Every structure is written in structure tokens, then in C-alpha cells.
Short mmCIF file of C-alpha atoms in Angstrom, two decimals:
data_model
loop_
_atom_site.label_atom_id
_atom_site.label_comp_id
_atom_site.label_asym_id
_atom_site.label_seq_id
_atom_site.Cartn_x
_atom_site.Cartn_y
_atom_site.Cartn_z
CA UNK Q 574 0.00 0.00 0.00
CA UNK Q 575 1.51 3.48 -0.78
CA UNK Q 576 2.37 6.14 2.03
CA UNK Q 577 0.44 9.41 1.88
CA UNK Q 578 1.63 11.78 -0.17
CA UNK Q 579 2.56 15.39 -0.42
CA UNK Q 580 3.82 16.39 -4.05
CA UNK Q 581 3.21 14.54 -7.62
CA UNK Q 582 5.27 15.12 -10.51
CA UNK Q 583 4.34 15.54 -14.38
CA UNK Q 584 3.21 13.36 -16.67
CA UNK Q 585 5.63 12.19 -19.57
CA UNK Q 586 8.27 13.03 -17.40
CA UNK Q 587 11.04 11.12 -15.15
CA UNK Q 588 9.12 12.35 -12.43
CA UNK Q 589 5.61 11.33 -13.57
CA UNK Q 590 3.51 9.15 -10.89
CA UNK Q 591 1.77 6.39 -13.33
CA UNK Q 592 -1.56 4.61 -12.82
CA UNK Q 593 -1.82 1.34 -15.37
CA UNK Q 594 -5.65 0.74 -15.81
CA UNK Q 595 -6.80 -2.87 -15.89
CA UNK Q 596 -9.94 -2.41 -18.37
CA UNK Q 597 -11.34 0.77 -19.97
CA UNK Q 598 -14.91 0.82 -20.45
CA UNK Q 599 -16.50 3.93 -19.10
CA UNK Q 600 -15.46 3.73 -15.50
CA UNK Q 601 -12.24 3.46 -16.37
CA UNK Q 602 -12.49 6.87 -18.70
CA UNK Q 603 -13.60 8.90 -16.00
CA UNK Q 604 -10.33 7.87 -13.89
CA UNK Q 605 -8.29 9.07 -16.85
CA UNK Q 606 -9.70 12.36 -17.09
CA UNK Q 607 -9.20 12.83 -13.14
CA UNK Q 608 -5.87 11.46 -13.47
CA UNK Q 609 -5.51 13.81 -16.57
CA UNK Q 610 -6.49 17.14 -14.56
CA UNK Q 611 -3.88 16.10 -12.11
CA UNK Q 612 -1.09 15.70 -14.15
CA UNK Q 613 -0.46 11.76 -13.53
CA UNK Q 614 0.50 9.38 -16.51
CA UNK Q 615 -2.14 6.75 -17.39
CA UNK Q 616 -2.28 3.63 -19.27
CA UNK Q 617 -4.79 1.74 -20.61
CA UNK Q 618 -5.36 -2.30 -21.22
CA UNK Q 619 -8.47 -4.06 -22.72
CA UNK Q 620 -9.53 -6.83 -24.78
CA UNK Q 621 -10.30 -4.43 -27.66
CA UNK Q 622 -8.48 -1.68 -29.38
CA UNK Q 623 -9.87 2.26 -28.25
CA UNK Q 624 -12.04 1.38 -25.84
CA UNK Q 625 -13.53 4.47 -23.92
CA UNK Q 626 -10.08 5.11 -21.06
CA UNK Q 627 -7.58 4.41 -24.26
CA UNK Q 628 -9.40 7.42 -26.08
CA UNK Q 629 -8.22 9.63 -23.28
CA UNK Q 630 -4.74 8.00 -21.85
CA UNK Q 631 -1.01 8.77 -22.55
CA UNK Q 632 -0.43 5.28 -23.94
CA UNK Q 633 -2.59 1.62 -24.47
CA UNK Q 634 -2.08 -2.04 -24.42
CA UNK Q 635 -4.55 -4.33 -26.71
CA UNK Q 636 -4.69 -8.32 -24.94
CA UNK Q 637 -6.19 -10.72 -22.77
CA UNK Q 638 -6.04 -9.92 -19.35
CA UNK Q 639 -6.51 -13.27 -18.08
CA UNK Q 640 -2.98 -14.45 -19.75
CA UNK Q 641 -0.21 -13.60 -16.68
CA UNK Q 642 2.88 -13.45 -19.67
CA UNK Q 643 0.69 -10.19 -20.75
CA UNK Q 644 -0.13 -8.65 -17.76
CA UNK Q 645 3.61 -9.30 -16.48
CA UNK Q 646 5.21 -7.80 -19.79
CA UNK Q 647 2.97 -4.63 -19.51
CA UNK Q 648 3.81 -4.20 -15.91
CA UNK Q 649 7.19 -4.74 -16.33
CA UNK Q 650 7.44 -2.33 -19.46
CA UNK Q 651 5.75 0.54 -17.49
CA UNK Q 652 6.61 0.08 -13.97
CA UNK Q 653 3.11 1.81 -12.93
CA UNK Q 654 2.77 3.21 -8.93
CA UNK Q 655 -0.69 1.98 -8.83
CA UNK Q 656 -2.47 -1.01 -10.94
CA UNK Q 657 -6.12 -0.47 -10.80
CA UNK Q 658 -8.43 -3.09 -11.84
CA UNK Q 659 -11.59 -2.27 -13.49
CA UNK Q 660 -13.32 -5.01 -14.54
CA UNK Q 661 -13.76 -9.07 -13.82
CA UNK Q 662 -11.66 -10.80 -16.63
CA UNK Q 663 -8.06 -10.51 -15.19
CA UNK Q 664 -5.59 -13.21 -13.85
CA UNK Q 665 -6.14 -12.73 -9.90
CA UNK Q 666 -2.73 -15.16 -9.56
CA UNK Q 667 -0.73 -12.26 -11.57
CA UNK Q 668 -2.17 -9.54 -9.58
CA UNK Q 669 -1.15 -11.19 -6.27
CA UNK Q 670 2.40 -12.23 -7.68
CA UNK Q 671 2.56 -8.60 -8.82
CA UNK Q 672 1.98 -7.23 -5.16
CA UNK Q 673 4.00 -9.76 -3.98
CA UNK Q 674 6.62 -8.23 -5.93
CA UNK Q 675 6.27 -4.60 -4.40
CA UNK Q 676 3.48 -3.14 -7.18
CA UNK Q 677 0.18 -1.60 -5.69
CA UNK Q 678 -2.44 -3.45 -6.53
CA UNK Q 679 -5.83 -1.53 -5.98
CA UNK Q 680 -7.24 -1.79 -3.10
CA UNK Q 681 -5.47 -5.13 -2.65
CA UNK Q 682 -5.09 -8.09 -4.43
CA UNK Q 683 -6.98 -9.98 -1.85
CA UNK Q 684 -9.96 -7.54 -2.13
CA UNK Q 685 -10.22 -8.02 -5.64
CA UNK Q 686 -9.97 -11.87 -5.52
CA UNK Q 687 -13.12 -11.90 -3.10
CA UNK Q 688 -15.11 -9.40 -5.27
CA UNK Q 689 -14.61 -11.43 -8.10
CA UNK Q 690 -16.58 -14.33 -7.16
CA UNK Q 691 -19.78 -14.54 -5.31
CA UNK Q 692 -19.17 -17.18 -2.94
CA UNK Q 693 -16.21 -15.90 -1.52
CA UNK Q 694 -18.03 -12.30 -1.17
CA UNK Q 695 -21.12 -13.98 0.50
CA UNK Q 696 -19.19 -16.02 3.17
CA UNK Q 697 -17.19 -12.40 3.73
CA UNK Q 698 -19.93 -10.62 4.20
CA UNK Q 699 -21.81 -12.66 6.69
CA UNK Q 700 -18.87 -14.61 8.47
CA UNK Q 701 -16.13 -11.91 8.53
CA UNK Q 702 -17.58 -8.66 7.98
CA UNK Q 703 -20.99 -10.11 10.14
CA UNK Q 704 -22.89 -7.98 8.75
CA UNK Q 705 -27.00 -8.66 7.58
CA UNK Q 706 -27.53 -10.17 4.38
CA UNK Q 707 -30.50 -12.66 2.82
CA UNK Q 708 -30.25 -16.10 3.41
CA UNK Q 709 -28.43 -18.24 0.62
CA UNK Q 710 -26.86 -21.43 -0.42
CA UNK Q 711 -24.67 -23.64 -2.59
CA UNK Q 712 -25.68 -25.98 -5.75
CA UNK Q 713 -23.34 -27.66 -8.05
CA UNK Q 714 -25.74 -30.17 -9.27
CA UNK Q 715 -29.76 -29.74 -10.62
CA UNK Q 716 -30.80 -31.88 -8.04
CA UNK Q 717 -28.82 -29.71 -5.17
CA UNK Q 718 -30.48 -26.57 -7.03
CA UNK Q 719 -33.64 -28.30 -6.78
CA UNK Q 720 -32.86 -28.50 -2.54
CA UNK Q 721 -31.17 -25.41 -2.42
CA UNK Q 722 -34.53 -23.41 -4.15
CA UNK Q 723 -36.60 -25.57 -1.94
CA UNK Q 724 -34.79 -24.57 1.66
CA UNK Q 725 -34.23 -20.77 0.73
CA UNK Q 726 -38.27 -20.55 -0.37
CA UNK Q 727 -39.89 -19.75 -3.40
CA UNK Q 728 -39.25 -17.36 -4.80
CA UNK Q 729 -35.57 -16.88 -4.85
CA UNK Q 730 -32.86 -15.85 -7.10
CA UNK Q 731 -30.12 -17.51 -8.48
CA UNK Q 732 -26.61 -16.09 -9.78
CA UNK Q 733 -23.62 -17.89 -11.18
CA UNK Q 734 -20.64 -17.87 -8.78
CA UNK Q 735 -18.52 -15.61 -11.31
CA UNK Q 736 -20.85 -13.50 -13.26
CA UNK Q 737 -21.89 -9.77 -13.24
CA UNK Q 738 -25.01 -7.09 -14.64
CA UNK Q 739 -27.29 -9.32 -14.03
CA UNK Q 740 -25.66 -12.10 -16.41
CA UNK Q 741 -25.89 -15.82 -15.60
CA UNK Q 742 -28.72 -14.93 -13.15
CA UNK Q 743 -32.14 -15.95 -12.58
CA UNK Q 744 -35.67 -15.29 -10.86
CA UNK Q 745 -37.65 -18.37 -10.01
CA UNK Q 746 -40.45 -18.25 -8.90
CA UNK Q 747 -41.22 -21.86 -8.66
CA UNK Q 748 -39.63 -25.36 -8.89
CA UNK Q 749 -40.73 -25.25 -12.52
CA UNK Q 750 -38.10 -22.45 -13.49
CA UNK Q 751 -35.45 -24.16 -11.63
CA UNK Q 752 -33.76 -25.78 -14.84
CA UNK Q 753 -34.12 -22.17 -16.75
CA UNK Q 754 -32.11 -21.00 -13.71
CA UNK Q 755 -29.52 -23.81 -13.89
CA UNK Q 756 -29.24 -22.93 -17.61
CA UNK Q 757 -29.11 -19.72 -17.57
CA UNK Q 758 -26.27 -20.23 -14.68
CA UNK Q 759 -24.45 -22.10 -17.02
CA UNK Q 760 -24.28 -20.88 -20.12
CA UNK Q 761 -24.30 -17.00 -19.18
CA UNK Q 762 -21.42 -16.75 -16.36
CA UNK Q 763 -18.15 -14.96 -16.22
CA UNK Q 764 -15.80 -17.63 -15.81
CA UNK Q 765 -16.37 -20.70 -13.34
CA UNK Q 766 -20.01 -22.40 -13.43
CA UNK Q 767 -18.94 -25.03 -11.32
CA UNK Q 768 -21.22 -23.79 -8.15
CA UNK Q 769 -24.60 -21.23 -8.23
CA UNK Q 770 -25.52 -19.50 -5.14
CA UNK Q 771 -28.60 -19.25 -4.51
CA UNK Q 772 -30.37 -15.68 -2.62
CA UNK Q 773 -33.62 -15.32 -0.37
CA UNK Q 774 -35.86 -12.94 -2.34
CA UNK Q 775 -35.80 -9.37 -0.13
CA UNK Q 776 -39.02 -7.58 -1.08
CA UNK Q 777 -36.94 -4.13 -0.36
CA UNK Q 778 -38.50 -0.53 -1.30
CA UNK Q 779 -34.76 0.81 -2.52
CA UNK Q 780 -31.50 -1.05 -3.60
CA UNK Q 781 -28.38 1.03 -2.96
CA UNK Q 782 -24.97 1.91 -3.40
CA UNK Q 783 -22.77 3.26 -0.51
CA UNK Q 784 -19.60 4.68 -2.44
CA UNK Q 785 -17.86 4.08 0.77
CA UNK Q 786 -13.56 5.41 0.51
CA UNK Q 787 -10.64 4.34 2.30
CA UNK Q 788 -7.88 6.74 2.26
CA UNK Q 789 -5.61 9.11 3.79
CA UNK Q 790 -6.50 12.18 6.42
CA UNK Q 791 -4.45 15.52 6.45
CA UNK Q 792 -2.88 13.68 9.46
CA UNK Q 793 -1.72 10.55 6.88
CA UNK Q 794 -4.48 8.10 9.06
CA UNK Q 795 -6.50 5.97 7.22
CA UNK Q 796 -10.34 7.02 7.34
CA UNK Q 797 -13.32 5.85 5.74
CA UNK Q 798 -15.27 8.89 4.32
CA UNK Q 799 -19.38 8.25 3.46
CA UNK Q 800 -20.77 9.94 0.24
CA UNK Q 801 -24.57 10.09 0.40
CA UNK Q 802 -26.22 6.71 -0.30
CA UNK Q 803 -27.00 6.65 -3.84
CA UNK Q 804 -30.51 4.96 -4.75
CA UNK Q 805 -31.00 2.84 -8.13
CA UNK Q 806 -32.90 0.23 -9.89
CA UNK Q 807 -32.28 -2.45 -12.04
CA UNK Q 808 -33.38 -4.13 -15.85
CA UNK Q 809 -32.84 -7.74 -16.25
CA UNK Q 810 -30.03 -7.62 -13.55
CA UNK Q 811 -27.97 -4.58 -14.91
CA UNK Q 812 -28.07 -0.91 -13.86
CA UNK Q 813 -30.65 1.52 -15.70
CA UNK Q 814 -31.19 4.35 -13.48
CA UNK Q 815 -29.12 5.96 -10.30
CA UNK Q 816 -29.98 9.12 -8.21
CA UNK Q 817 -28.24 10.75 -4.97
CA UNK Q 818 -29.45 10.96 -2.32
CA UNK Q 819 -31.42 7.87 -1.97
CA UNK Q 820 -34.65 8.62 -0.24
CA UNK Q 821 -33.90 6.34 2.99
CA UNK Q 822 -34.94 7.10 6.71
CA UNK Q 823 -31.93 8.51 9.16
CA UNK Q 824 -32.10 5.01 11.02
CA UNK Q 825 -31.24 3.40 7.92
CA UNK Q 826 -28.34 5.90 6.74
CA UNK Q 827 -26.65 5.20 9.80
CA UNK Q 828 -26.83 1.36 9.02
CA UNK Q 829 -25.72 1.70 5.38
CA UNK Q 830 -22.58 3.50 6.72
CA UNK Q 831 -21.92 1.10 9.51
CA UNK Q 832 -22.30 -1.80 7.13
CA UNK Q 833 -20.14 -0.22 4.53
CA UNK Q 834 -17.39 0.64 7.46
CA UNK Q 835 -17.34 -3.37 8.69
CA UNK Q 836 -17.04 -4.26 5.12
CA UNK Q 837 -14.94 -2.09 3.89
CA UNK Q 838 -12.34 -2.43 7.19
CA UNK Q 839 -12.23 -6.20 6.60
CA UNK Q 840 -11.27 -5.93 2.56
CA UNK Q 841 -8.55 -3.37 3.80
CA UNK Q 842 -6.76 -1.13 0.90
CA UNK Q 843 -7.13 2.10 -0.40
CA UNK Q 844 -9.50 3.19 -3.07
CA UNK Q 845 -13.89 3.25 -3.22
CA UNK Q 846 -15.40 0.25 -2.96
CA UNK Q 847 -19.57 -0.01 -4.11
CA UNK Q 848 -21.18 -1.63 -2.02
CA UNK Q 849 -24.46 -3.04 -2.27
CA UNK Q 850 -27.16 -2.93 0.24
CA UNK Q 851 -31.52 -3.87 0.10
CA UNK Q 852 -33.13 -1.04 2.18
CA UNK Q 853 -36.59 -1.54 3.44
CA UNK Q 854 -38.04 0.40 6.20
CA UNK Q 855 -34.99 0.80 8.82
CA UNK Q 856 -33.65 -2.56 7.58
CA UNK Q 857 -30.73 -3.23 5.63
CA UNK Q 858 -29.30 -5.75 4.37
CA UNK Q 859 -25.31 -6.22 2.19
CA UNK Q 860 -25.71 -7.79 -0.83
CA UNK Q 861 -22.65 -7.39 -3.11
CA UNK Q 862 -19.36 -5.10 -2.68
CA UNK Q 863 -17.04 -3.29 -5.52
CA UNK Q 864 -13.65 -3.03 -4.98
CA UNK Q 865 -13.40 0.05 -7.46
CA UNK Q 866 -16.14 3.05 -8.59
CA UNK Q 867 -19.61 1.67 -9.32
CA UNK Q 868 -21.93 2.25 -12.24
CA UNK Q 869 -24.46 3.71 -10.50
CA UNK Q 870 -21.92 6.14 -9.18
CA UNK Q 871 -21.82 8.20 -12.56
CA UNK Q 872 -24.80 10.72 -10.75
CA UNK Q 873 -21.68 11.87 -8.79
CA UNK Q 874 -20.66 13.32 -11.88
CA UNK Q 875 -23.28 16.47 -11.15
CA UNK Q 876 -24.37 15.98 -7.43
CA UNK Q 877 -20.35 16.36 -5.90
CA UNK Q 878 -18.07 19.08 -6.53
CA UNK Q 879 -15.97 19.01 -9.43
CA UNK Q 880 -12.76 16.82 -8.74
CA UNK Q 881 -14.83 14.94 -6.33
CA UNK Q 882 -17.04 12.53 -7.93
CA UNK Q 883 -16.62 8.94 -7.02
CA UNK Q 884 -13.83 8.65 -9.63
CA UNK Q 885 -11.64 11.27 -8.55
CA UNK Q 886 -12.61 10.09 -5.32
CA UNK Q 887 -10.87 7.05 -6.04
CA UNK Q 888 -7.96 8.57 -7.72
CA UNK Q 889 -6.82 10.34 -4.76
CA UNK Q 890 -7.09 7.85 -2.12
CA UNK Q 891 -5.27 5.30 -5.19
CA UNK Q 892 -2.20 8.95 -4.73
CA UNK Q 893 -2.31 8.94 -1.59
CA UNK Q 894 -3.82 12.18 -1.49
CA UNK Q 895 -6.15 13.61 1.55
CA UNK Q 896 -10.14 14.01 1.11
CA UNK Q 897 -12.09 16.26 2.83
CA UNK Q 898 -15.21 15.17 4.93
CA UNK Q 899 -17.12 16.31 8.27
CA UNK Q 900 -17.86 14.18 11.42
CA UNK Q 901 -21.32 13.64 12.18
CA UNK Q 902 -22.82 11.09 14.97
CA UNK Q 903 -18.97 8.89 14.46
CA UNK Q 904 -19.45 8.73 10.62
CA UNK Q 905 -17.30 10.20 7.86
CA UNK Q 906 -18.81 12.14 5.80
CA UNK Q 907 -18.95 13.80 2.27
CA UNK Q 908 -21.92 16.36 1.55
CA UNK Q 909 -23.46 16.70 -2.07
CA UNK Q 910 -24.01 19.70 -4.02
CA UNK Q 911 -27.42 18.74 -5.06
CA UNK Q 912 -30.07 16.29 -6.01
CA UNK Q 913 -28.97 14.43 -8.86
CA UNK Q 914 -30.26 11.38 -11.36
CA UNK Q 915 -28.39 9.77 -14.31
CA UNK Q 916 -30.57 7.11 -16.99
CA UNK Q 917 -28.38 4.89 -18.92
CA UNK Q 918 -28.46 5.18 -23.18
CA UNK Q 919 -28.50 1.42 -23.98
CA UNK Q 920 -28.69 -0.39 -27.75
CA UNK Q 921 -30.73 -2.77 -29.21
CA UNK Q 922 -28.52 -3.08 -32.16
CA UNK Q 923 -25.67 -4.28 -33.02
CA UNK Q 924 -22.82 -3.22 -35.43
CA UNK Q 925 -19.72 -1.33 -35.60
CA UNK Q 926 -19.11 3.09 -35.74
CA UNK Q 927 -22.01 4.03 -33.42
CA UNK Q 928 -24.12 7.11 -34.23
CA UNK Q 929 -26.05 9.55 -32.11
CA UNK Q 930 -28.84 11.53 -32.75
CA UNK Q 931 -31.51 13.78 -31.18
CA UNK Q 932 -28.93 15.76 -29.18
CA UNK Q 933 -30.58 18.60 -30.06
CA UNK Q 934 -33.56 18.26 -28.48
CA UNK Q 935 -31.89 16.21 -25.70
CA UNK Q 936 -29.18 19.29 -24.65
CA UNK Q 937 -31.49 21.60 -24.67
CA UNK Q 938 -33.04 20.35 -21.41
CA UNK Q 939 -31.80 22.58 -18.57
CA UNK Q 940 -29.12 21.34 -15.66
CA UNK Q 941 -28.62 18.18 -17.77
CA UNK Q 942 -25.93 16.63 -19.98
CA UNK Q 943 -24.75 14.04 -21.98
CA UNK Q 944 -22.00 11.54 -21.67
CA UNK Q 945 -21.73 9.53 -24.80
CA UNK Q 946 -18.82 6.84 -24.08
CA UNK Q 947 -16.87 6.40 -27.12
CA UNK Q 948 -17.57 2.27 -27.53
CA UNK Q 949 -16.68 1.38 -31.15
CA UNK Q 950 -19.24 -1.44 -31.45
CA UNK Q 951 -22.84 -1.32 -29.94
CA UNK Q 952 -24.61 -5.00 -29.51
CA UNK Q 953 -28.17 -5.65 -27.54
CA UNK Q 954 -28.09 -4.30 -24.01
CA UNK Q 955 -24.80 -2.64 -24.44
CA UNK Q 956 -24.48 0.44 -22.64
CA UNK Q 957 -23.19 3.56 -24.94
CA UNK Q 958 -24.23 6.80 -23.10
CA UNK Q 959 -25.30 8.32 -19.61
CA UNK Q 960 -27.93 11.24 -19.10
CA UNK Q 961 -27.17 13.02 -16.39
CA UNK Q 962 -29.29 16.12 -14.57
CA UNK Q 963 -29.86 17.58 -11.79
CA UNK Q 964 -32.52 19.74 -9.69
CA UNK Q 965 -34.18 20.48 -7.01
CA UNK Q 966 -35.29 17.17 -5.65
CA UNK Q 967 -34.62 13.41 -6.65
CA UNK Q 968 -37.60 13.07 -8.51
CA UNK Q 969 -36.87 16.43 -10.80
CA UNK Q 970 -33.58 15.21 -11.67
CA UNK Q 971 -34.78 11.04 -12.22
CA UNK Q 972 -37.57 13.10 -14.82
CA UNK Q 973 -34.97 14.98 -16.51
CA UNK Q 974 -32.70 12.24 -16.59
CA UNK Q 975 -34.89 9.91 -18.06
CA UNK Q 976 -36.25 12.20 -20.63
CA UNK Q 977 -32.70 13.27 -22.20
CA UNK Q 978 -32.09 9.49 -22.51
CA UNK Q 979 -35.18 8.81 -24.60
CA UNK Q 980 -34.97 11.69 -26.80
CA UNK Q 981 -31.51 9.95 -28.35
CA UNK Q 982 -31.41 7.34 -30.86
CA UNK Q 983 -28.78 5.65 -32.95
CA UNK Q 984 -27.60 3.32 -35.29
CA UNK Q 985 -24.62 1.34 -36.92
CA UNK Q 986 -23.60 0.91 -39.64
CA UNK Q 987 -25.56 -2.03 -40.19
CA UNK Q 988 -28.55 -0.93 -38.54
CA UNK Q 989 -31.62 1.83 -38.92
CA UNK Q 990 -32.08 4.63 -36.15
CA UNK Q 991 -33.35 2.90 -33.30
CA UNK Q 992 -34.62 5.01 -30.06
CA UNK Q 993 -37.06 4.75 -27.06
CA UNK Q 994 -39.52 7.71 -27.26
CA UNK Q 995 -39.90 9.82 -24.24
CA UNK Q 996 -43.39 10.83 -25.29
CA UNK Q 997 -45.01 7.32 -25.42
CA UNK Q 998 -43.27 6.21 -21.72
CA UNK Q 999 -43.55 9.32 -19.61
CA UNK Q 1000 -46.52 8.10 -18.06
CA UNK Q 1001 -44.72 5.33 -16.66
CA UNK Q 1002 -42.61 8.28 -14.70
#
């Protein structure tokens, strides 16, 4: 783990401080601009050539992140003072032979290794961390599927131990959908299939996100600082719309940020971690932790400061750089500048050179924007764009958010214009 730190050099220079970004889909983009602004190097490594981060970094690597003779030659090559891991498919041996070796793995390599895989994240959560969370188990077999579905309750949910947005995942609702799920679990998951966990269904009123960060104080202590819970919902398992703050009682902010502290303490590091939570009432409950900005975290774009959204939240505590916050009742904390909402621009299309249209009517909404992310092929359910906006209240900014995003449509190459009109669903808001 790096010291805190006091001074940063220039980028492109011998005394350039160097962050090597492992994946560089949107998330990833947003850390290079912050890194940008600050004057630190940053490299970029995907599967595919100009994804979103290389469009906006110093220099980029094209390979499989899953092959350690890769990952070993890049790191080697740019000798980076922080490796920060953005998405799933990455050898988790390399990254802990890489810290091993003296590199800063982000938060840890450990951390990463349990977020990675659902099982070891559950038995964290509940065994280490001891914190509340639904009731699962274990099937590696259709009949033990059949047992597990049958001793959680109907209905459940099932997920693929190594699988993410929703993919590899299923609702059942009865023993009839049970080989669906074990299907589905199968053929849809992000590496191993071997083993499905399976979740008690939590009828909860709000899912959220604490983007909870571990870094350093003024005083070069490690402190956990609290954004305001951020409130979302979810289509077919995969993020569509996030807004800060989330409308929760006070009883149930102070759990969120206690939960977030336990878990956060026992995964250790430095960096934001999303975490996960079911809020109903005063109850919460963990779900699933991030070891890295979350998705839903883009509304920090407009409701923090500039500087201080959740990514260049994360790139200072990656520097070693302080963060301000304010103690309030033994909690952390960092205040908003407003009420804010994003609503993802998604495809139902697929082909190569993406094309926008309807920005016109779309920036021409007041206190929104538009963040289109530079992805060189669109395919069904990919995610291209963000609306963003802000207001008031929550439910100004979700209304403004959502509109902008249905005014756009696009098209490949191969493809017609294809949109979702705002018009025909905004009775549904």
C-alpha cells in the first residue's frame, strides 16, 4: 500500500507518478480524465483496441487480461505506482504475484480476488464482515439446485458464482423455473459455473450503493469517508437508473454507513469500494461489494463538486492524497451539491461506428448533460451513453434524466435509427 503523499510530478516526465488501468470501459475513462487534470501518466489495457479510457490515456495495451505473460510484460514495461483493476476478466494469480513483488495493486489483491466471485463475497460478508444479508446457499448439481430453491423458499434468485449485470442470473419463482435457472447459470457466467448460489428474495423498497472510501487524512491516518447513499434500480439484472441521495430514513443511513465501514475495514486497501445494500423500512441488508467506482456512481458526476465525484474520489485515495469530509454522529462524511439522477443510453442493435442523434432536443433540457462513451461497437443491451441532470429534488432530476435518454437514438452501420420515445413512456414516470 503506498504512504500518503505530499507532491506529484508531471506526466511524460522522469518524475511522472503512473496509474496502469486494468480495463477501460467507461469507468475506467472517467479515472483518466481525473488522473488527466492532475497531471499523472495513465495507461490503458483491454480486450479491444480504443475502448472508452484508451481514447483519453497517454499510452494503451490491446490483450487478454486473463494471460499472466501479458499482464507481467505490460507491468514490467511501465513500472506503474498503482495497478487499478476495473473489470472481472483478469488473472487474480498475476495480480497477487505482482503485489507480492512490491506493485500496488488496488485496493489489494486480496480484495479483488473476493469481489470477483460470489461465494467468496457472501461467506465475507456474513462470516467476517458479520454484517446482515438474505439467506443463501450452494448448488453444483440440478438436483442440489432443486434442494437449495426448496430450503431458501420460493421465490428466490439464483446467480452464477462468477458472473456480473445481471448475467448468468435468474428469478424463479417456482420449482418449474429451476432448470431455466440452472441454464441460464451455465451458459451465461463470467468464468467458473462449477457452483450457483442461490439468494432469499428481499421484497426491499430501494437497492443502494454506498460509495464508501478508504484513504488518507491531512494527518496521513487511514479514514473511511461516506458519500450520500445513492438509490438505483435495475433491468434484467444490470443498472438503468441511479440518483443521490437515496430517499432512505436517518435510522437506515446510519446502518448503510456502519455496514459499509465493517465491510470495507475487513477488505482493507485504499481506493472506493460499491457496495451493495436492500433497504426496506430501517432494515438493511449487504448484498454485493465493488472493490473500485460503481456504475451507479456516474450521478456523482453532477451531485459532488468538481474533482470529487466517485472517480476522482478514487484517484486520490489510489495517490495517496487527503479528502475532505465532516464528522457527524462517528461517521465520515462527504456532503453533495445537489439532487442528482443519471438514466443509462443502452442499444438494441448491433454493429460497428455508433451514431447519435436527437442531441438537439436532448441538450437543450436545462441542468442536464450528456456523456456519450466512445464504444466502437454497440450489440443488444450494451451500454453507450449516460444522461445526467440535476434539480431540485430526486424526482426532478430522475424526470430529466430519463427524458434526455429517450430523446436519443442511434444506429450502426448495419442498422436503422433505433430510439425509445420519451413521449409514449412518460406516463410510466
Amino acid at each position: 500500500m503506498i504512504k500518503p503523499r505530499d507532491e506529484l510530478g508531471t506526466a511524460m516526465t522522469d518524475s511522472a507518478q503512473k496509474v496502469l488501468l486494468l480495463g477501460s470501459g467507461e469507468l475506467g475513462k472517467e479515472i483518466a480524465i481525473e488522473a488527466q487534470r492532475l497531471g499523472v501518466e495513465v495507461i490503458a489495457v483491454d480486450r479491444y483496441a480504443n475502448a472508452p479510457a484508451m481514447q483519453v490515456a497517454h499510452r494503451f495495451y490491446v490483450g487478454d487480461m486473463r494471460n499472466a505473460d501479458f499482464l507481467f510484460s505490460v507491468v514490467e514495461r511501465e513500472k506503474p505506482d498503482a495497478i487499478i483493476p476495473e473489470i472481472e476478466a483478469i488473472n487474480l494469480d498475476a495480480l497477487f504475484e505482482l503485489e507480492k513483488d512490491g506493485y500496488f495493486v488496488v485496493p489489494n489483491a486480496k480484495a479483488t480476488w473476493i469481489a470477483m466471485h460470489r461465494e467468496r463475497t457472501r461467506e465475507t460478508l456474513a462470516k467476517e464482515a458479520k454484517v446482515p444479508t438474505s439467506r443463501y446457499a450452494y448448488a453444483t448439481t440440478l438436483d442440489e439446485l432443486y434442494e437449495a430453491c426448496e430450503k431458501i423458499g420460493y421465490p428466490c434468485h439464483t446467480k452464477a458464482i462468477m458472473s456480473s449485470s445481471g448475467k448468468g442470473s435468474y428469478f424463479v419463482r417456482g420449482p418449474e423455473d429451476v432448470p431455466k435457472a440452472w441454464e441460464e447459470a451455465k451458459k451465461k457466467a463470467r468464468g467458473s459455473a462449477d457452483k450457483i448460489i442461490v439468494e432469499e428474495h428481499i421484497d426491499f423498497e430501494v437497492e443502494i450503493t454506498e460509495l464508501a472510501v478508504r484513504h488518507y487524512d491531512e494527518n496521513g491516518e487511514v479514514v473511511t469517508t461516506f458519500p450520500k447513499p445513492v438509490g438505483h434500480y435495475q433491468i434484467d439484472g444490470d443498472y438503468h437508473s441511479s440518483w443521490q441521495p437515496a430517499e432512505i430514513s436517518e435510522k437506515a443511513e446510519r446502518e448503510v454507513y456502519r455496514i459499509a465501514k465493517r465491510i470495507t475495514d475487513v477488505l482493507g486497501g485504499l481506493g472506493l469500494f460499491g457496495v451493495e445494500m436492500f433497504v426496506k423500512g430501517d432494515r438493511v441488508w449487504a448484498n454485493e461489494v465493488s472493490p473500485r467506482p460503481h456504475d451507479t456512481g456516474m450521478v456523482t458526476l453532477a451531485s459532488h463538486p468538481t474533482g470529487f465525484s466517485e472517480f476522482g474520489l478514487h484517484l486520490r485515495a489510489v495517490l495517496g492524497l487527503p479528502i475532505p469530509g465532516e464528522w457527524v454522529d462517528g461517521y465520515r462524511l462527504f456532503p453533495i451539491l445537489t439532487p442528482a439522477a443519471t438514466h443509462v443510453i443502452k442499444t438494441n442493435v448491433s454493429g460497428h461506428s455508433p451514431r447519435f442523434k436527437g442531441l438537439a432536443k436532448a441538450m437543450s433540457v436545462p441542468n442536464s448533460t450528456v456523456r456519450l462513451f466512445g464504444k466502437p461497437e454497440a450489440y443488444p443491451g450494451r451500454r453507450l451513453g449516460v444522461a445526467i441532470a440535476w434539480g431540485r429534488s430526486v424526482e426532478e432530476a430522475k424526470r430529466k434524466a430519463e427524458m434526455v435518454a429517450h430523446s436519443i437514438e442511434l444506429r450502426t452501420r448495419s442498422s436503422e435509427w433505433h430510439g425509445q420515445d420519451y413521449e409514449k413512456r412518460k406516463h410510466l414516470l
